[in-house]
Tab-separated table of C-alpha atoms in Angstrom:
chain	number	residue	atom	x	y	z
A	1	MET	CA	101.896	42.393	38.038
A	2	VAL	CA	98.331	43.226	39.073
A	3	LYS	CA	96.752	45.816	36.781
A	4	HIS	CA	94.238	47.840	38.759
A	5	LEU	CA	91.070	49.386	37.412
A	6	SER	CA	92.563	52.859	37.809
A	7	GLU	CA	95.321	51.832	35.345
A	8	GLN	CA	92.798	50.818	32.682
A	9	THR	CA	90.358	52.856	30.621
A	10	LEU	CA	86.664	52.212	31.048
A	11	PRO	CA	84.512	54.075	28.531
A	12	ARG	CA	82.047	56.363	30.296
A	13	LEU	CA	78.911	54.964	28.676
A	14	GLY	CA	76.094	56.364	30.828
A	15	VAL	CA	72.902	54.765	32.119
A	16	ALA	CA	72.098	51.089	31.510
A	17	LEU	CA	68.964	49.026	31.836
A	18	ALA	CA	69.320	45.385	32.846
A	19	PHE	CA	67.744	43.149	30.212
A	20	GLN	CA	64.766	40.975	31.062
A	21	ALA	CA	62.536	39.489	28.374
A	22	PRO	CA	59.346	41.338	29.466
A	23	LEU	CA	61.275	44.627	29.053
A	24	LYS	CA	62.171	43.839	25.446
A	25	THR	CA	60.035	46.633	23.967
A	26	LEU	CA	62.010	49.179	26.003
A	27	PHE	CA	65.230	48.015	24.359
A	28	GLU	CA	63.637	48.148	20.930
A	29	GLN	CA	62.387	51.698	21.602
A	30	PRO	CA	64.769	53.236	24.151
A	31	ASP	CA	63.749	56.816	23.245
A	32	ASP	CA	67.058	58.136	24.633
A	33	ASP	CA	65.977	57.128	28.161
A	34	PHE	CA	69.079	54.937	28.560
A	35	ASP	CA	72.392	54.431	26.776
A	36	LEU	CA	73.334	50.767	27.005
A	37	ALA	CA	72.110	47.315	27.930
A	38	GLU	CA	73.340	44.962	30.615
A	39	VAL	CA	72.514	41.300	30.056
A	40	VAL	CA	72.983	38.109	32.051
A	41	PRO	CA	74.783	35.929	29.476
A	42	ASP	CA	73.747	32.688	31.192
A	43	ILE	CA	70.105	33.213	30.144
A	44	LEU	CA	71.098	33.053	26.464
A	45	TRP	CA	72.721	29.637	26.511
A	46	VAL	CA	71.990	26.157	27.834
A	47	ASP	CA	74.698	24.677	30.066
A	48	GLN	CA	74.494	20.902	29.661
A	49	GLY	CA	76.968	20.308	32.471
A	50	GLU	CA	80.574	19.317	32.912
A	51	GLY	CA	81.724	16.430	30.742
A	52	VAL	CA	79.086	17.016	28.039
A	53	HIS	CA	80.242	18.132	24.575
A	54	PRO	CA	79.260	20.580	23.385
A	55	ARG	CA	78.614	21.829	26.881
A	56	PHE	CA	77.138	25.237	25.998
A	57	ILE	CA	74.407	25.633	23.397
A	58	ASP	CA	73.603	29.223	22.484
A	59	ASP	CA	70.035	30.423	22.065
A	60	ALA	CA	70.323	31.235	18.350
A	61	GLU	CA	67.250	33.486	18.249
A	62	GLY	CA	68.269	35.299	21.418
A	63	MET	CA	71.828	35.827	20.188
A	64	ALA	CA	70.578	37.183	16.854
A	65	TRP	CA	68.397	39.663	18.725
A	66	LEU	CA	71.328	40.618	20.976
A	67	ARG	CA	73.628	41.225	18.016
A	68	ALA	CA	70.949	43.459	16.488
A	69	LEU	CA	70.710	45.344	19.786
A	70	ARG	CA	74.514	45.623	19.869
A	71	ALA	CA	74.325	47.467	16.534
A	72	ASN	CA	72.438	50.264	18.340
A	73	MET	CA	73.954	50.371	21.818
A	74	PRO	CA	76.763	48.781	23.862
A	75	VAL	CA	76.000	45.504	25.623
A	76	ILE	CA	77.699	44.624	28.922
A	77	PRO	CA	77.557	41.067	30.359
A	78	HIS	CA	76.736	40.614	34.036
A	79	GLY	CA	77.168	36.940	34.802
A	80	ILE	CA	75.589	34.685	37.391
A	81	GLY	CA	77.406	31.463	36.557
A	82	MET	CA	81.045	31.930	37.533
A	83	SER	CA	80.717	31.091	41.244
A	84	ILE	CA	84.141	32.623	41.834
A	85	GLY	CA	83.888	32.024	45.577
A	86	SER	CA	83.581	28.248	45.264
A	87	ALA	CA	86.404	26.209	46.756
A	88	ARG	CA	86.349	24.125	43.563
A	89	PRO	CA	88.826	25.005	40.799
A	90	GLN	CA	87.898	27.639	38.240
A	91	ASP	CA	85.393	26.390	35.671
A	92	MET	CA	87.519	26.961	32.575
A	93	GLU	CA	84.822	25.797	30.160
A	94	HIS	CA	82.517	28.522	31.491
A	95	LEU	CA	85.322	31.040	31.141
A	96	GLN	CA	85.956	29.964	27.545
A	97	GLN	CA	82.256	30.446	26.805
A	98	LEU	CA	82.529	34.018	28.091
A	99	GLN	CA	85.608	34.438	25.910
A	100	ARG	CA	83.512	33.470	22.876
A	101	TRP	CA	80.973	36.078	23.911
A	102	HIS	CA	83.703	38.711	24.041
A	103	GLN	CA	84.835	37.761	20.546
A	104	GLN	CA	81.289	38.349	19.300
A	105	LEU	CA	80.224	41.392	21.313
A	106	GLN	CA	83.522	43.142	22.145
A	107	PHE	CA	82.238	44.374	25.509
A	108	PRO	CA	84.516	46.895	27.289
A	109	TRP	CA	84.160	45.201	30.697
A	110	HIS	CA	82.198	42.391	32.332
A	111	SER	CA	81.167	41.358	35.822
A	112	ASP	CA	79.946	38.581	38.077
A	113	HIS	CA	78.988	38.147	41.726
A	114	LEU	CA	81.324	38.075	44.718
A	115	ALA	CA	79.678	34.918	46.013
A	116	PHE	CA	79.331	31.211	45.331
A	117	HIS	CA	76.484	28.959	44.314
A	118	VAL	CA	78.373	25.786	43.303
A	119	ALA	CA	79.507	23.406	46.027
A	120	ASP	CA	81.256	20.040	45.854
A	121	ARG	CA	79.742	16.701	46.790
A	122	ASN	CA	81.942	13.660	46.302
A	123	GLY	CA	83.798	15.445	43.528
A	124	GLN	CA	80.623	16.472	41.701
A	125	PRO	CA	79.281	20.058	41.458
A	126	ILE	CA	76.003	20.920	43.187
A	127	ASN	CA	74.203	24.158	42.315
A	128	THR	CA	72.520	25.680	45.369
A	129	GLY	CA	70.364	27.969	43.203
A	130	VAL	CA	71.217	31.096	45.213
A	131	THR	CA	74.317	33.278	45.557
A	132	LEU	CA	75.788	32.655	48.994
A	133	PRO	CA	78.061	35.084	50.856
A	134	LEU	CA	81.733	34.456	51.487
A	135	PRO	CA	83.721	34.693	54.733
A	136	ARG	CA	85.488	38.052	54.857
A	137	ASP	CA	88.981	36.793	55.626
A	138	ARG	CA	92.465	36.347	54.145
A	139	GLN	CA	91.761	32.778	53.065
A	140	THR	CA	88.909	33.935	50.828
A	141	ILE	CA	91.067	36.605	49.185
A	142	GLU	CA	93.900	34.152	48.598
A	143	MET	CA	91.466	31.659	47.080
A	144	ILE	CA	89.907	34.229	44.733
A	145	ARG	CA	93.141	35.947	43.640
A	146	PRO	CA	94.335	33.326	41.087
A	147	LYS	CA	90.808	32.961	39.731
A	148	VAL	CA	90.567	36.694	39.038
A	149	GLN	CA	93.926	36.510	37.284
A	150	GLN	CA	92.673	33.625	35.111
A	151	VAL	CA	89.566	35.604	34.182
A	152	MET	CA	91.576	38.657	33.153
A	153	GLN	CA	94.115	36.588	31.206
A	154	THR	CA	91.331	34.829	29.289
A	155	ILE	CA	89.137	37.882	28.652
A	156	PRO	CA	91.393	40.931	28.224
A	157	VAL	CA	89.046	43.609	29.569
A	158	PRO	CA	88.406	44.838	33.115
A	159	PHE	CA	86.559	42.379	35.335
A	160	LEU	CA	84.271	43.565	38.147
A	161	LEU	CA	82.882	41.688	41.135
A	162	GLU	CA	79.599	42.754	42.742
A	163	ASN	CA	79.254	43.177	46.506
A	164	ASN	CA	76.729	40.608	47.647
A	165	VAL	CA	73.491	40.831	49.582
A	166	TYR	CA	73.413	38.611	52.672
A	167	TYR	CA	70.608	37.623	55.020
A	168	PHE	CA	72.750	36.174	57.799
A	169	ASP	CA	76.048	37.147	59.418
A	170	MET	CA	79.048	34.865	59.776
A	171	PRO	CA	80.657	34.919	63.232
A	172	ASP	CA	84.223	36.009	63.937
A	173	GLU	CA	85.075	37.461	60.525
A	174	ASP	CA	88.504	39.047	60.073
A	175	MET	CA	87.330	42.165	58.202
A	176	ASP	CA	84.301	44.384	57.907
A	177	GLU	CA	82.727	44.594	54.457
A	178	ALA	CA	84.416	47.820	53.336
A	179	ARG	CA	87.893	46.617	54.297
A	180	PHE	CA	87.269	43.261	52.618
A	181	LEU	CA	86.135	44.873	49.342
A	182	ASN	CA	89.001	47.371	49.373
A	183	THR	CA	91.584	44.660	50.038
A	184	LEU	CA	90.141	42.282	47.457
A	185	CYS	CA	90.231	44.912	44.693
A	186	ALA	CA	93.689	46.194	45.626
A	187	GLU	CA	95.282	42.742	45.779
A	188	THR	CA	93.563	40.917	42.915
A	189	GLY	CA	93.181	43.702	40.351
A	190	CYS	CA	89.432	43.241	39.901
A	191	GLY	CA	87.161	46.245	39.950
A	192	LEU	CA	84.045	46.661	42.052
A	193	LEU	CA	80.508	46.565	40.757
A	194	LEU	CA	79.012	48.639	43.552
A	195	ASP	CA	75.439	47.517	44.144
A	196	LEU	CA	73.900	50.277	46.239
A	197	HIS	CA	70.637	48.420	46.745
A	198	ASN	CA	72.540	45.434	48.145
A	199	ILE	CA	74.136	47.742	50.711
A	200	TYR	CA	70.718	49.243	51.466
A	201	THR	CA	69.180	45.771	51.872
A	202	ASN	CA	71.930	44.641	54.229
A	203	ALA	CA	71.675	47.868	56.238
A	204	VAL	CA	67.915	47.485	56.694
A	205	ASN	CA	68.169	43.846	57.745
A	206	HIS	CA	71.275	44.104	59.933
A	207	GLY	CA	70.762	47.542	61.456
A	208	PHE	CA	73.827	49.480	60.314
A	209	ASP	CA	74.142	52.859	58.585
A	210	ALA	CA	74.430	52.406	54.814
A	211	MET	CA	76.083	55.782	54.353
A	212	ASP	CA	78.762	54.927	56.916
A	213	LEU	CA	79.665	51.771	54.994
A	214	LEU	CA	79.665	53.659	51.704
A	215	ALA	CA	82.049	56.241	53.177
A	216	ASP	CA	84.570	53.494	53.987
A	217	ILE	CA	84.648	51.916	50.501
A	218	ASP	CA	87.481	53.023	48.214
A	219	LEU	CA	85.381	54.265	45.301
A	220	ARG	CA	88.379	54.403	42.953
A	221	HIS	CA	87.803	50.674	42.424
A	222	VAL	CA	84.226	51.146	41.198
A	223	GLY	CA	83.678	50.414	37.500
A	224	GLU	CA	79.887	50.195	37.551
A	225	ILE	CA	77.018	50.951	39.923
A	226	HIS	CA	73.783	48.975	40.303
A	227	VAL	CA	70.556	50.468	41.639
A	228	ALA	CA	67.180	48.823	42.227
A	229	GLY	CA	64.232	48.593	44.568
A	230	GLY	CA	62.882	45.804	46.745
A	231	MET	CA	60.153	44.870	49.183
A	232	THR	CA	59.535	43.639	52.707
A	233	HIS	CA	58.254	40.099	53.229
A	234	GLU	CA	57.514	38.670	56.677
A	235	GLY	CA	59.698	41.292	58.334
A	236	VAL	CA	62.703	40.862	56.025
A	237	TYR	CA	63.622	43.384	53.352
A	238	LEU	CA	64.366	41.582	50.075
A	239	ASP	CA	66.644	42.548	47.215
A	240	ALA	CA	63.760	41.627	44.943
A	241	HIS	CA	64.361	44.080	42.056
A	242	SER	CA	60.634	44.644	42.329
A	243	ASP	CA	60.228	48.419	42.487
A	244	VAL	CA	61.731	51.812	41.810
A	245	LEU	CA	64.605	53.134	43.925
A	246	PRO	CA	64.076	53.890	47.637
A	247	ASP	CA	64.913	57.464	48.636
A	248	LEU	CA	68.080	56.454	50.476
A	249	VAL	CA	69.426	54.648	47.405
A	250	TRP	CA	69.039	57.919	45.446
A	251	THR	CA	70.956	59.682	48.236
A	252	MET	CA	73.682	57.026	48.140
A	253	LEU	CA	73.980	57.370	44.369
A	254	GLU	CA	74.225	61.158	44.498
A	255	HIS	CA	76.978	60.802	47.116
A	256	ALA	CA	78.919	58.009	45.420
A	257	LEU	CA	78.819	58.837	41.706
A	258	PRO	CA	80.943	62.011	41.846
A	259	ARG	CA	83.515	60.084	43.906
A	260	CYS	CA	83.912	57.218	41.390
A	261	PRO	CA	86.574	58.445	38.930
A	262	ASN	CA	86.621	55.195	36.922
A	263	VAL	CA	82.906	54.405	36.685
A	264	GLY	CA	81.571	53.400	33.270
A	265	ALA	CA	77.824	53.053	33.866
A	266	VAL	CA	74.938	53.141	36.321
A	267	THR	CA	72.514	50.248	35.804
A	268	PHE	CA	68.859	50.019	36.848
A	269	GLU	CA	67.712	46.482	37.609
A	270	LEU	CA	64.079	45.361	37.535
A	271	PHE	CA	62.947	41.763	37.303
A	272	GLY	CA	60.647	41.200	34.376
A	273	SER	CA	57.969	39.642	36.594
A	274	TRP	CA	57.463	43.077	38.207
A	275	TYR	CA	57.446	45.144	35.026
A	276	ASP	CA	53.662	45.255	34.656
A	277	VAL	CA	53.305	46.164	38.344
A	278	VAL	CA	55.810	49.033	38.193
A	279	GLY	CA	54.765	50.098	34.713
A	280	GLU	CA	56.593	51.515	31.713
A	281	GLN	CA	55.990	55.132	32.703
A	282	ARG	CA	57.653	54.744	36.123
A	283	VAL	CA	60.562	52.741	34.674
A	284	ARG	CA	61.254	55.422	32.073
A	285	ALA	CA	60.988	58.120	34.732
A	286	GLU	CA	63.617	56.348	36.856
A	287	LEU	CA	65.933	56.035	33.859
A	288	ARG	CA	65.543	59.698	32.937
A	289	ARG	CA	66.304	60.727	36.521
A	290	LEU	CA	69.423	58.551	36.454
A	291	LYS	CA	70.497	60.216	33.208
A	292	ARG	CA	70.047	63.674	34.719
A	293	ILE	CA	72.244	62.744	37.679
A	294	TRP	CA	74.848	61.207	35.360
A	295	ALA	CA	74.919	64.302	33.157
A	296	ASP	CA	75.143	66.639	36.171
A	297	VAL	CA	78.090	64.713	37.614
A	298	PHE	CA	80.085	64.487	34.412
A	299	ASN	CA	79.071	67.898	33.005
A	300	SER	CA	78.090	66.328	29.713
A	301	GLY	CA	74.514	67.359	29.137
A	302	GLY	CA	72.021	64.858	27.692
A	303	GLY	CA	72.803	65.426	24.002
A	304	ALA	CA	76.557	65.524	24.428
A	305	LEU	CA	76.449	62.368	26.547
A	306	LYS	CA	74.456	60.520	23.907
A	307	SER	CA	76.784	61.648	21.125
A	308	ALA	CA	79.845	60.586	23.096
A	309	THR	CA	78.274	57.206	23.848
A	310	ARG	CA	77.470	56.609	20.198
A	311	ALA	CA	80.990	57.661	19.148
A	312	ARG	CA	82.573	55.215	21.585
A	313	HIS	CA	80.208	52.505	20.408
A	314	ARG	CA	80.972	53.086	16.719
A	315	ALA	CA	84.688	52.894	17.447
A	316	GLY	CA	84.257	49.266	18.532
A	317	GLU	CA	81.550	48.294	16.053
A	318	SER	CA	83.896	46.822	13.450
A	319	ALA	CA	85.007	44.142	15.894
A	320	LEU	CA	81.512	42.670	16.117
A	321	THR	CA	81.122	39.357	14.321
A	322	SER	CA	77.879	37.966	13.034
């Protein structure tokens, strides 16, 4: 029996900042500008490859810092290593590594990308280094369905997949993007990590109306929202996480957030290499604006929202292991 996101309870945690090492001082002094951290788990371990034991070696210093951060705010993993859209079988060793993370950090949900980056060559995995889009058809959904079930059986919290950015179209697809996302979530039980900047990027590059696509997505499946900014390079708009939010992304967020009954967080993403360019003042201003929108939607008020977040966090604190 598929258990849908709407049948599970996601804590309403608030506004998150995606962790990058150059932003570390922000996490050490959040100043109530955000409520939780999102971290790519793959950057805190070394994957030595299939057939090597031990395969995964944790960054001891990084994990100690993360556990200290977890004592002050929730930490949500957003993976890049699952490659759930690969035709290869599920990487169970990777999944078991995520299970160990859950045992340590007790995160209330986790996510990865609706894409693939691992291909097969003569039975050996090849990492392309980029997340590649999937065909929007029945075969893709049928391929992903058992993998989603394996993820949820191994890690017993809601699992979200993020809509991907794409820079080329595939011909003769069976479904448009909204129908594909709606069908995938309904039939597999995964939730949707709705990346509004990915939609914006695709709309700019492919000439469709971002708001029209957003209107067709079943927002009941959304467990988390990503927002970011980008840049244009040689005539192509890039999902570069290099700037503050474009105006239309703010409009999309203000439209979508009240219509997402199961959303747990809104996360601002900025690559660390752009932090000095954007600057701490502008980053904090974006986070505070996100918190105002969050509080307005959920009628919490800043102080009440922070108290509720801390209460939810304390309730799970005893499960954290050192």
